[in-house]
Short mmCIF file of C-alpha atoms in Angstrom, two decimals:
data_model
loop_
_atom_site.label_atom_id
_atom_site.label_comp_id
_atom_site.label_asym_id
_atom_site.label_seq_id
_atom_site.Cartn_x
_atom_site.Cartn_y
_atom_site.Cartn_z
CA MET R 1 11.91 3.66 -17.12
CA SER R 2 8.18 3.75 -16.33
CA LEU R 3 5.32 5.75 -17.82
CA PRO R 4 3.90 8.71 -15.86
CA PHE R 5 0.53 7.07 -15.13
CA VAL R 6 2.33 4.05 -13.72
CA ARG R 7 4.42 6.29 -11.46
CA HIS R 8 1.22 8.01 -10.30
CA LEU R 9 -0.35 4.65 -9.46
CA ARG R 10 2.69 3.73 -7.33
CA GLY R 11 1.43 6.33 -4.86
CA LYS R 12 -1.88 4.48 -4.55
CA ARG R 13 -2.83 1.18 -3.03
CA VAL R 14 -3.50 -1.00 -6.04
CA VAL R 15 -4.74 -4.51 -5.31
CA LEU R 16 -4.60 -7.40 -7.76
CA ALA R 17 -7.46 -9.75 -6.84
CA SER R 18 -5.72 -12.71 -8.47
CA GLY R 19 -2.92 -15.05 -7.46
CA SER R 20 -2.03 -15.91 -11.08
CA PRO R 21 1.75 -15.72 -11.50
CA ARG R 22 1.23 -14.71 -15.14
CA ARG R 23 -0.98 -11.74 -14.23
CA LYS R 24 1.57 -10.64 -11.63
CA GLU R 25 4.32 -10.88 -14.25
CA ILE R 26 2.37 -8.70 -16.70
CA LEU R 27 1.71 -5.98 -14.11
CA SER R 28 5.24 -6.10 -12.64
CA SER R 29 7.65 -6.87 -15.45
CA VAL R 30 5.76 -5.53 -18.44
CA LEU R 31 4.02 -2.46 -16.99
CA GLY R 32 6.20 -1.81 -13.92
CA LEU R 33 3.26 -1.38 -11.53
CA LYS R 34 3.49 -1.82 -7.75
CA TYR R 35 0.54 -3.57 -6.12
CA ASP R 36 -0.59 -5.89 -3.38
CA VAL R 37 -1.92 -9.34 -4.17
CA VAL R 38 -5.17 -10.35 -2.49
CA PRO R 39 -6.47 -13.40 -4.36
CA SER R 40 -10.23 -13.57 -4.52
CA THR R 41 -11.94 -16.41 -2.70
CA PHE R 42 -14.99 -16.21 -4.94
CA PRO R 43 -15.73 -19.80 -5.96
CA GLU R 44 -16.06 -20.10 -9.74
CA THR R 45 -19.43 -21.79 -9.49
CA LEU R 46 -21.53 -19.70 -11.88
CA ASP R 47 -23.72 -21.86 -14.10
CA ARG R 48 -21.87 -21.66 -17.38
CA SER R 49 -24.89 -22.78 -19.39
CA LYS R 50 -26.58 -19.48 -18.55
CA TYR R 51 -23.82 -17.27 -19.97
CA SER R 52 -22.06 -16.63 -23.24
CA PRO R 53 -18.27 -17.01 -22.80
CA LYS R 54 -17.86 -13.22 -22.77
CA ASP R 55 -20.60 -12.72 -20.19
CA TYR R 56 -19.18 -15.58 -18.13
CA VAL R 57 -15.70 -14.02 -17.76
CA LEU R 58 -17.27 -10.60 -17.11
CA ALA R 59 -19.47 -12.03 -14.35
CA ASN R 60 -16.55 -13.91 -12.80
CA ALA R 61 -14.28 -10.86 -12.93
CA ARG R 62 -16.95 -8.69 -11.28
CA GLU R 63 -17.69 -11.22 -8.55
CA LYS R 64 -13.99 -11.73 -7.81
CA GLY R 65 -13.39 -8.00 -7.59
CA MET R 66 -16.44 -7.31 -5.40
CA GLU R 67 -15.49 -10.14 -3.03
CA VAL R 68 -12.07 -8.57 -2.46
CA TYR R 69 -13.55 -5.04 -2.26
CA THR R 70 -15.96 -6.13 0.45
CA ARG R 71 -13.30 -8.07 2.35
CA LEU R 72 -10.83 -5.15 2.29
CA ASN R 73 -13.57 -2.84 3.61
CA SER R 74 -12.58 -0.20 0.99
CA ASN R 75 -8.97 -0.23 2.15
CA ALA R 76 -7.68 0.08 -1.44
CA ASP R 77 -7.57 2.80 -4.08
CA LEU R 78 -8.01 0.43 -6.99
CA ILE R 79 -8.85 -3.24 -7.28
CA ILE R 80 -8.05 -5.16 -10.47
CA SER R 81 -9.71 -8.52 -11.01
CA ALA R 82 -9.86 -10.75 -14.06
CA ASP R 83 -11.00 -14.08 -15.40
CA THR R 84 -9.68 -15.85 -18.51
CA VAL R 85 -11.20 -18.74 -20.44
CA VAL R 86 -10.32 -20.66 -23.58
CA CYS R 87 -13.26 -21.29 -25.88
CA LEU R 88 -13.51 -23.79 -28.75
CA ASP R 89 -16.67 -23.91 -30.88
CA GLY R 90 -18.61 -22.17 -28.12
CA GLU R 91 -17.42 -24.60 -25.44
CA ILE R 92 -15.41 -23.29 -22.51
CA LEU R 93 -12.31 -25.37 -21.77
CA GLU R 94 -11.16 -25.34 -18.17
CA LYS R 95 -7.95 -26.47 -16.53
CA PRO R 96 -7.37 -30.16 -17.34
CA ARG R 97 -8.07 -32.63 -14.52
CA ASP R 98 -5.39 -35.18 -15.43
CA PRO R 99 -3.02 -36.16 -18.28
CA ASP R 100 -5.76 -37.84 -20.34
CA HIS R 101 -7.99 -34.79 -20.02
CA ALA R 102 -5.09 -32.53 -21.04
CA PHE R 103 -4.34 -34.73 -24.06
CA ASP R 104 -8.01 -34.68 -25.15
CA MET R 105 -8.19 -30.92 -24.74
CA LEU R 106 -5.00 -30.25 -26.71
CA SER R 107 -6.12 -32.71 -29.41
CA LYS R 108 -9.32 -30.71 -29.83
CA LEU R 109 -7.38 -27.45 -30.12
CA ASN R 110 -4.87 -29.03 -32.51
CA GLY R 111 -4.97 -27.69 -36.08
CA ASN R 112 -7.93 -25.47 -35.13
CA LYS R 113 -8.62 -21.92 -34.10
CA HIS R 114 -10.07 -21.02 -30.73
CA TYR R 115 -10.69 -17.88 -28.73
CA VAL R 116 -9.32 -16.61 -25.46
CA TYR R 117 -11.51 -14.23 -23.46
CA THR R 118 -10.36 -12.21 -20.49
CA GLY R 119 -12.87 -10.25 -18.47
CA VAL R 120 -11.41 -7.43 -16.37
CA THR R 121 -13.04 -5.41 -13.59
CA LEU R 122 -11.67 -2.25 -12.02
CA ILE R 123 -13.16 -1.05 -8.73
CA TYR R 124 -12.25 2.36 -7.30
CA LYS R 125 -13.71 5.20 -5.31
CA LYS R 126 -13.80 8.72 -6.62
CA ASP R 127 -12.93 11.37 -4.02
CA ASN R 128 -14.79 10.63 -0.81
CA SER R 129 -17.86 9.12 -2.35
CA SER R 130 -19.07 6.13 -0.37
CA ASP R 131 -20.04 4.07 -3.39
CA PRO R 132 -17.43 2.35 -5.49
CA ILE R 133 -17.25 2.80 -9.24
CA THR R 134 -17.04 -0.43 -11.16
CA TYR R 135 -15.78 -0.66 -14.73
CA SER R 136 -15.68 -3.93 -16.64
CA PHE R 137 -14.66 -4.98 -20.12
CA VAL R 138 -13.81 -8.11 -22.05
CA GLU R 139 -11.09 -8.72 -24.63
CA GLU R 140 -11.05 -11.44 -27.29
CA THR R 141 -8.00 -12.95 -29.00
CA GLU R 142 -8.12 -15.60 -31.71
CA VAL R 143 -5.47 -18.32 -31.40
CA ILE R 144 -4.56 -20.68 -34.25
CA PHE R 145 -2.85 -23.95 -33.40
CA ARG R 146 -0.51 -25.67 -35.83
CA LYS R 147 -1.29 -29.28 -36.75
CA ASN R 148 1.04 -30.73 -34.13
CA SER R 149 1.94 -34.40 -33.91
CA GLU R 150 0.41 -36.69 -31.28
CA ASP R 151 3.96 -37.33 -30.02
CA MET R 152 4.52 -33.62 -29.43
CA ILE R 153 1.24 -33.26 -27.57
CA ARG R 154 2.03 -36.30 -25.39
CA ALA R 155 5.52 -34.95 -24.72
CA TYR R 156 4.05 -31.59 -23.67
CA VAL R 157 1.50 -33.23 -21.37
CA GLY R 158 4.42 -35.16 -19.88
CA THR R 159 6.13 -31.94 -18.83
CA GLY R 160 3.27 -31.18 -16.41
CA ASP R 161 2.89 -27.67 -17.84
CA PRO R 162 -0.81 -27.94 -18.86
CA PHE R 163 -2.37 -28.55 -15.45
CA ASP R 164 -2.71 -25.06 -14.03
CA LYS R 165 -3.76 -23.52 -17.33
CA ALA R 166 -7.17 -22.97 -18.92
CA GLY R 167 -7.27 -24.91 -22.19
CA GLY R 168 -4.26 -26.94 -21.05
CA TYR R 169 -1.53 -24.77 -22.56
CA GLY R 170 0.43 -21.58 -21.89
CA TYR R 171 1.52 -19.51 -24.90
CA GLN R 172 4.17 -17.82 -22.75
CA GLY R 173 6.19 -21.05 -22.38
CA ILE R 174 7.11 -24.23 -24.25
CA ALA R 175 3.56 -24.59 -25.64
CA SER R 176 4.45 -21.65 -27.89
CA VAL R 177 5.64 -24.37 -30.29
CA PHE R 178 1.96 -25.32 -30.79
CA VAL R 179 0.73 -21.85 -31.71
CA GLU R 180 1.06 -20.79 -35.32
CA LYS R 181 -0.40 -17.33 -34.85
CA ILE R 182 -2.70 -15.17 -32.83
CA ASN R 183 -5.03 -12.42 -33.94
CA GLY R 184 -5.49 -9.90 -31.16
CA CYS R 185 -3.69 -8.91 -27.97
CA TYR R 186 -0.88 -11.23 -26.85
CA TYR R 187 -1.22 -10.23 -23.20
CA ASN R 188 -4.89 -11.15 -23.26
CA VAL R 189 -3.90 -14.76 -23.94
CA VAL R 190 -1.52 -14.66 -20.99
CA GLY R 191 -4.17 -13.25 -18.63
CA LEU R 192 -4.47 -9.43 -18.72
CA PRO R 193 -5.00 -7.46 -21.95
CA SER R 194 -2.99 -4.34 -22.75
CA SER R 195 -6.29 -2.45 -23.07
CA LEU R 196 -6.19 -2.54 -19.25
CA PHE R 197 -3.07 -0.34 -19.40
CA VAL R 198 -4.91 2.11 -21.69
CA LYS R 199 -7.83 2.26 -19.24
CA LEU R 200 -5.49 2.84 -16.28
CA GLU R 201 -3.81 5.70 -18.16
CA GLU R 202 -7.22 7.22 -18.88
CA LEU R 203 -8.32 6.96 -15.24
CA VAL R 204 -5.17 8.75 -14.11
CA ARG R 205 -5.33 11.38 -16.86
CA THR R 206 -8.97 12.21 -16.09
CA LYS R 207 -8.18 12.28 -12.36
CA GLU R 208 -10.60 9.45 -11.58
CA ILE R 209 -7.89 7.86 -9.43
CA MET F 1 9.77 -29.52 -17.77
CA SER F 2 11.33 -29.40 -21.25
CA LEU F 3 10.36 -31.05 -24.53
CA PRO F 4 12.38 -34.07 -25.77
CA PHE F 5 13.93 -32.26 -28.74
CA VAL F 6 15.13 -29.51 -26.42
CA ARG F 7 16.72 -32.10 -24.10
CA HIS F 8 18.42 -33.67 -27.13
CA LEU F 9 19.82 -30.29 -28.18
CA ARG F 10 21.30 -29.79 -24.70
CA GLY F 11 23.81 -32.50 -25.63
CA LYS F 12 24.93 -30.44 -28.63
CA ARG F 13 26.86 -27.22 -28.92
CA VAL F 14 24.22 -24.75 -30.01
CA VAL F 15 25.46 -21.24 -30.76
CA LEU F 16 23.23 -18.16 -30.88
CA ALA F 17 24.92 -15.71 -33.26
CA SER F 18 23.16 -12.75 -31.65
CA GLY F 19 23.71 -10.70 -28.52
CA SER F 20 20.05 -9.61 -28.34
CA PRO F 21 18.79 -10.03 -24.76
CA ARG F 22 15.30 -10.66 -26.14
CA ARG F 23 16.46 -13.54 -28.35
CA LYS F 24 18.36 -15.04 -25.41
CA GLU F 25 15.23 -14.77 -23.28
CA ILE F 26 13.11 -16.58 -25.89
CA LEU F 27 15.58 -19.46 -26.21
CA SER F 28 16.28 -19.74 -22.47
CA SER F 29 13.05 -18.89 -20.64
CA VAL F 30 10.44 -19.83 -23.23
CA LEU F 31 12.03 -22.89 -24.89
CA GLY F 32 14.50 -23.95 -22.18
CA LEU F 33 17.43 -24.37 -24.56
CA LYS F 34 21.10 -24.28 -23.52
CA TYR F 35 23.45 -22.47 -25.87
CA ASP F 36 26.54 -20.33 -26.19
CA VAL F 37 26.28 -16.74 -27.34
CA VAL F 38 28.70 -15.65 -30.07
CA PRO F 39 27.38 -12.36 -31.48
CA SER F 40 28.05 -11.90 -35.15
CA THR F 41 30.41 -9.13 -36.17
CA PHE F 42 28.85 -8.91 -39.62
CA PRO F 43 28.26 -5.20 -40.24
CA GLU F 44 24.69 -4.54 -41.34
CA THR F 45 25.79 -2.67 -44.42
CA LEU F 46 23.78 -4.38 -47.16
CA ASP F 47 22.25 -1.88 -49.58
CA ARG F 48 18.63 -1.92 -48.48
CA SER F 49 17.43 -0.42 -51.75
CA LYS F 50 18.36 -3.66 -53.50
CA TYR F 51 16.23 -5.92 -51.32
CA SER F 52 12.61 -6.39 -50.36
CA PRO F 53 12.25 -6.32 -46.54
CA LYS F 54 11.92 -10.13 -46.48
CA ASP F 55 15.00 -10.65 -48.64
CA TYR F 56 16.87 -8.09 -46.56
CA VAL F 57 16.39 -9.92 -43.24
CA LEU F 58 17.11 -13.26 -44.92
CA ALA F 59 20.38 -11.93 -46.36
CA ASN F 60 21.39 -10.40 -43.02
CA ALA F 61 20.55 -13.59 -41.09
CA ARG F 62 22.59 -15.70 -43.55
CA GLU F 63 25.59 -13.36 -43.46
CA LYS F 64 25.53 -13.18 -39.66
CA GLY F 65 25.36 -16.96 -39.37
CA MET F 66 28.11 -17.61 -41.92
CA GLU F 67 30.40 -15.08 -40.26
CA VAL F 68 30.11 -16.92 -36.94
CA TYR F 69 30.37 -20.34 -38.64
CA THR F 70 33.64 -19.33 -40.32
CA ARG F 71 35.04 -17.75 -37.16
CA LEU F 72 34.23 -20.82 -35.02
CA ASN F 73 35.94 -23.03 -37.60
CA SER F 74 33.00 -25.50 -37.45
CA ASN F 75 33.33 -25.83 -33.68
CA ALA F 76 29.55 -25.92 -33.23
CA ASP F 77 26.76 -28.41 -33.91
CA LEU F 78 24.18 -25.77 -34.74
CA ILE F 79 24.34 -22.03 -35.29
CA ILE F 80 21.19 -19.91 -35.02
CA SER F 81 21.26 -16.40 -36.46
CA ALA F 82 18.48 -13.90 -37.04
CA ASP F 83 17.66 -10.40 -38.16
CA THR F 84 14.46 -8.45 -37.37
CA VAL F 85 13.13 -5.31 -39.02
CA VAL F 86 10.01 -3.20 -38.66
CA CYS F 87 8.46 -2.17 -41.95
CA LEU F 88 5.89 0.58 -42.58
CA ASP F 89 4.51 1.12 -46.10
CA GLY F 90 7.51 -0.73 -47.55
CA GLU F 91 10.02 1.39 -45.61
CA ILE F 92 12.34 -0.32 -43.14
CA LEU F 93 12.52 1.45 -39.79
CA GLU F 94 15.79 1.02 -37.91
CA LYS F 95 16.76 1.77 -34.34
CA PRO F 96 16.12 5.48 -33.63
CA ARG F 97 19.17 7.73 -33.50
CA ASP F 98 17.89 10.16 -30.86
CA PRO F 99 14.68 11.21 -29.06
CA ASP F 100 13.38 13.26 -32.03
CA HIS F 101 13.96 10.35 -34.39
CA ALA F 102 12.18 8.00 -31.98
CA PHE F 103 9.23 10.40 -31.69
CA ASP F 104 8.96 10.70 -35.51
CA MET F 105 9.13 6.93 -35.93
CA LEU F 106 6.48 6.23 -33.30
CA SER F 107 4.27 8.99 -34.74
CA LYS F 108 4.41 7.26 -38.13
CA LEU F 109 3.48 3.92 -36.57
CA ASN F 110 0.71 5.51 -34.50
CA GLY F 111 -2.82 4.52 -35.48
CA ASN F 112 -1.43 2.43 -38.35
CA LYS F 113 -0.52 -1.15 -39.10
CA HIS F 114 3.00 -2.23 -39.88
CA TYR F 115 4.88 -5.48 -40.35
CA VAL F 116 7.67 -7.13 -38.43
CA TYR F 117 9.93 -9.51 -40.35
CA THR F 118 12.43 -11.85 -38.78
CA GLY F 119 14.81 -13.81 -40.97
CA VAL F 120 16.34 -16.90 -39.35
CA THR F 121 19.26 -19.03 -40.52
CA LEU F 122 20.28 -22.41 -39.13
CA ILE F 123 23.72 -23.78 -39.99
CA TYR F 124 24.67 -27.35 -39.10
CA LYS F 125 26.71 -30.24 -40.36
CA LYS F 126 25.22 -33.62 -41.05
CA ASP F 127 27.37 -36.54 -39.90
CA ASN F 128 30.97 -35.95 -40.96
CA SER F 129 30.25 -34.09 -44.14
CA SER F 130 32.64 -31.21 -44.64
CA ASP F 131 30.05 -28.82 -46.02
CA PRO F 132 27.56 -27.14 -43.76
CA ILE F 133 23.83 -27.28 -44.42
CA THR F 134 22.15 -23.89 -44.35
CA TYR F 135 18.43 -23.46 -43.85
CA SER F 136 16.76 -20.05 -43.87
CA PHE F 137 13.21 -18.79 -43.52
CA VAL F 138 11.38 -15.56 -42.82
CA GLU F 139 8.32 -14.92 -40.66
CA GLU F 140 5.91 -11.98 -40.95
CA THR F 141 3.69 -10.55 -38.21
CA GLU F 142 1.27 -7.67 -38.67
CA VAL F 143 1.17 -5.19 -35.79
CA ILE F 144 -1.62 -2.65 -35.30
CA PHE F 145 -0.95 0.40 -33.17
CA ARG F 146 -3.70 2.17 -31.26
CA LYS F 147 -4.17 5.89 -31.91
CA ASN F 148 -2.03 6.93 -28.95
CA SER F 149 -1.75 10.49 -27.70
CA GLU F 150 1.29 12.64 -28.43
CA ASP F 151 1.80 12.91 -24.67
CA MET F 152 2.00 9.14 -24.32
CA ILE F 153 4.50 8.86 -27.16
CA ARG F 154 6.65 11.63 -25.65
CA ALA F 155 6.46 9.98 -22.23
CA TYR F 156 7.56 6.66 -23.73
CA VAL F 157 10.47 8.26 -25.60
CA GLY F 158 11.43 9.86 -22.25
CA THR F 159 11.85 6.42 -20.65
CA GLY F 160 14.77 5.66 -23.00
CA ASP F 161 13.22 2.33 -23.96
CA PRO F 162 13.06 2.95 -27.76
CA PHE F 163 16.75 3.36 -28.50
CA ASP F 164 17.98 -0.21 -28.84
CA LYS F 165 14.87 -1.37 -30.70
CA ALA F 166 14.03 -1.54 -34.41
CA GLY F 167 11.00 0.68 -35.03
CA GLY F 168 11.60 2.38 -31.67
CA TYR F 169 9.39 0.17 -29.51
CA GLY F 170 9.38 -3.19 -27.75
CA TYR F 171 6.07 -5.06 -27.50
CA GLN F 172 7.46 -7.12 -24.63
CA GLY F 173 7.61 -4.08 -22.28
CA ILE F 174 5.81 -0.83 -21.53
CA ALA F 175 5.26 -0.09 -25.24
CA SER F 176 2.66 -2.88 -25.11
CA VAL F 177 0.26 -0.04 -24.21
CA PHE F 178 0.64 1.21 -27.83
CA VAL F 179 -0.23 -2.09 -29.51
CA GLU F 180 -3.90 -2.84 -30.04
CA LYS F 181 -3.38 -6.21 -31.67
CA ILE F 182 -1.04 -8.39 -33.67
CA ASN F 183 -1.81 -10.86 -36.41
CA GLY F 184 0.83 -13.58 -36.49
CA CYS F 185 3.47 -14.96 -34.16
CA TYR F 186 4.11 -12.95 -30.97
CA TYR F 187 7.67 -14.24 -30.62
CA ASN F 188 8.47 -13.06 -34.12
CA VAL F 189 7.85 -9.48 -32.99
CA VAL F 190 10.20 -10.00 -30.06
CA GLY F 191 12.97 -11.44 -32.27
CA LEU F 192 12.69 -15.20 -32.91
CA PRO F 193 9.51 -16.83 -34.29
CA SER F 194 8.08 -20.01 -32.77
CA SER F 195 8.36 -21.62 -36.23
CA LEU F 196 12.06 -21.86 -35.31
CA PHE F 197 11.07 -24.27 -32.49
CA VAL F 198 9.09 -26.36 -34.98
CA LYS F 199 12.08 -26.53 -37.32
CA LEU F 200 14.41 -27.52 -34.47
CA GLU F 201 12.03 -30.31 -33.48
CA GLU F 202 11.96 -31.54 -37.09
CA LEU F 203 15.77 -31.50 -37.36
CA VAL F 204 16.06 -33.61 -34.21
CA ARG F 205 13.23 -35.97 -35.20
CA THR F 206 14.70 -36.60 -38.64
CA LYS F 207 18.17 -37.05 -37.09
CA GLU F 208 19.64 -34.14 -39.03
CA ILE F 209 21.27 -32.94 -35.81
#
C-alpha cells in the first residue's frame, strides 16, 4: 500500500528533526514513511526583522536540520527539518501566549486572508562524500477565514486547542469551522507540504539517496 | 476540547447516512461529533445526463437522506447525507472499475485541474411538527494535479488505493503526492465540507435542533 520510493526509504535511516505531532502524522499516516524523531534543539531566536517570512522559515529549517546533523555526527541517511509560520499583512504570528493573545490573534485572522509558509530542509550525503548536501525550499498556502462570530472564537479559545499552534489555530481539527477555503497545498498548512514527497521521489529516482 | 454546538448535538440522535470511512473520520476526529451510522441503500442510478454535476450530487444527497429518514421512521433528530463526485471538463468520474480504468482516469487528471463537488442534505424535525425540514447545499473545490510521471501513476494504481475512490485518488493519503494545490475547502475533497460544521452551529444557535 506504499509507493516504491517510500519503500526504498524504509531501508534508510531517515530522521525527522521535529517533534511536531502533525508532521509525524503526515509522514507516517499520509506517506507511510518510517523514520526516527530527533527534535532539533536550535532555539528559534533569529531576528525576525531581518528576514522576509519566506527567508525566516528557510533559515530556521536550515538551522534546525544542521543542528541535528551535527549532533548525530552523520549517523543518518537523510534528515528532514521544517519550520512553519502564519503571516498576516507581512506580520508573523507565533503561538499565542495566553487566552487573550489567542483571541486577539484569531480576531485579526477573522474574515481575512493570510498566508502559511513552511520552509523545509533535506540534508543527506551522496555516496561516501564527507560533505553533506543540503536542499531547501519554501511553500506558500493562502488561507481565507470566514467571518466567524466572537462567541465562536471565544468558544474555540476555551477548548485550549490554539496554544501549541502558530497563528492560534489548527486547520486539521475543530478550527476547520473557521476556514472557508485555502489556495495551495493543504499539507503545507498542517506542517509539511506534499512537494516534499515529490522531492523525496526525485532523490530516490536519481539515486541521490 | 469540543465546541459548544458539538456538545449540544451529542445529546441528540445524529445519523450519518453514509458508510464512507472518510466521512466518519471527518465527523469523529475533526469535529468530535457522536453519531450513528446508517448507510443509505439508495442505488445511485439517477440518469447523469439529465443533471449538471452540482445538481447530480444534490439529488443523490437528498435521495440518500430521505431513504434513511423513511426507513428510520423519524427515529432520529438529525440525518446527514452526502454525495461526492470528481468532475473533469464537465464529465463525472466515478470509482474506477479496474487497474486500466484507474490508470486512464488518473492520466486524464494528470497535469490538469478538475473539480470536486459534495452535495450535503440535512433532515431534521422542528419541535413536534410532523413534516421534516430538509436543507441541502453543494460545495465546490478546484484541485490541480502536478504533471506526474507515468511510472508514478502506475505505482499508485499498483497500491490498490484508487478503487474505492471517485476519480481514482484520495487526497488524504499517498495520492497527495499528485496534488499540487487545491482552491477551496480541503474537507470537501475528502467527503464533507466544513461549511456543514457552520450550518450545524447555526441550527443549534437558532434552536432549530
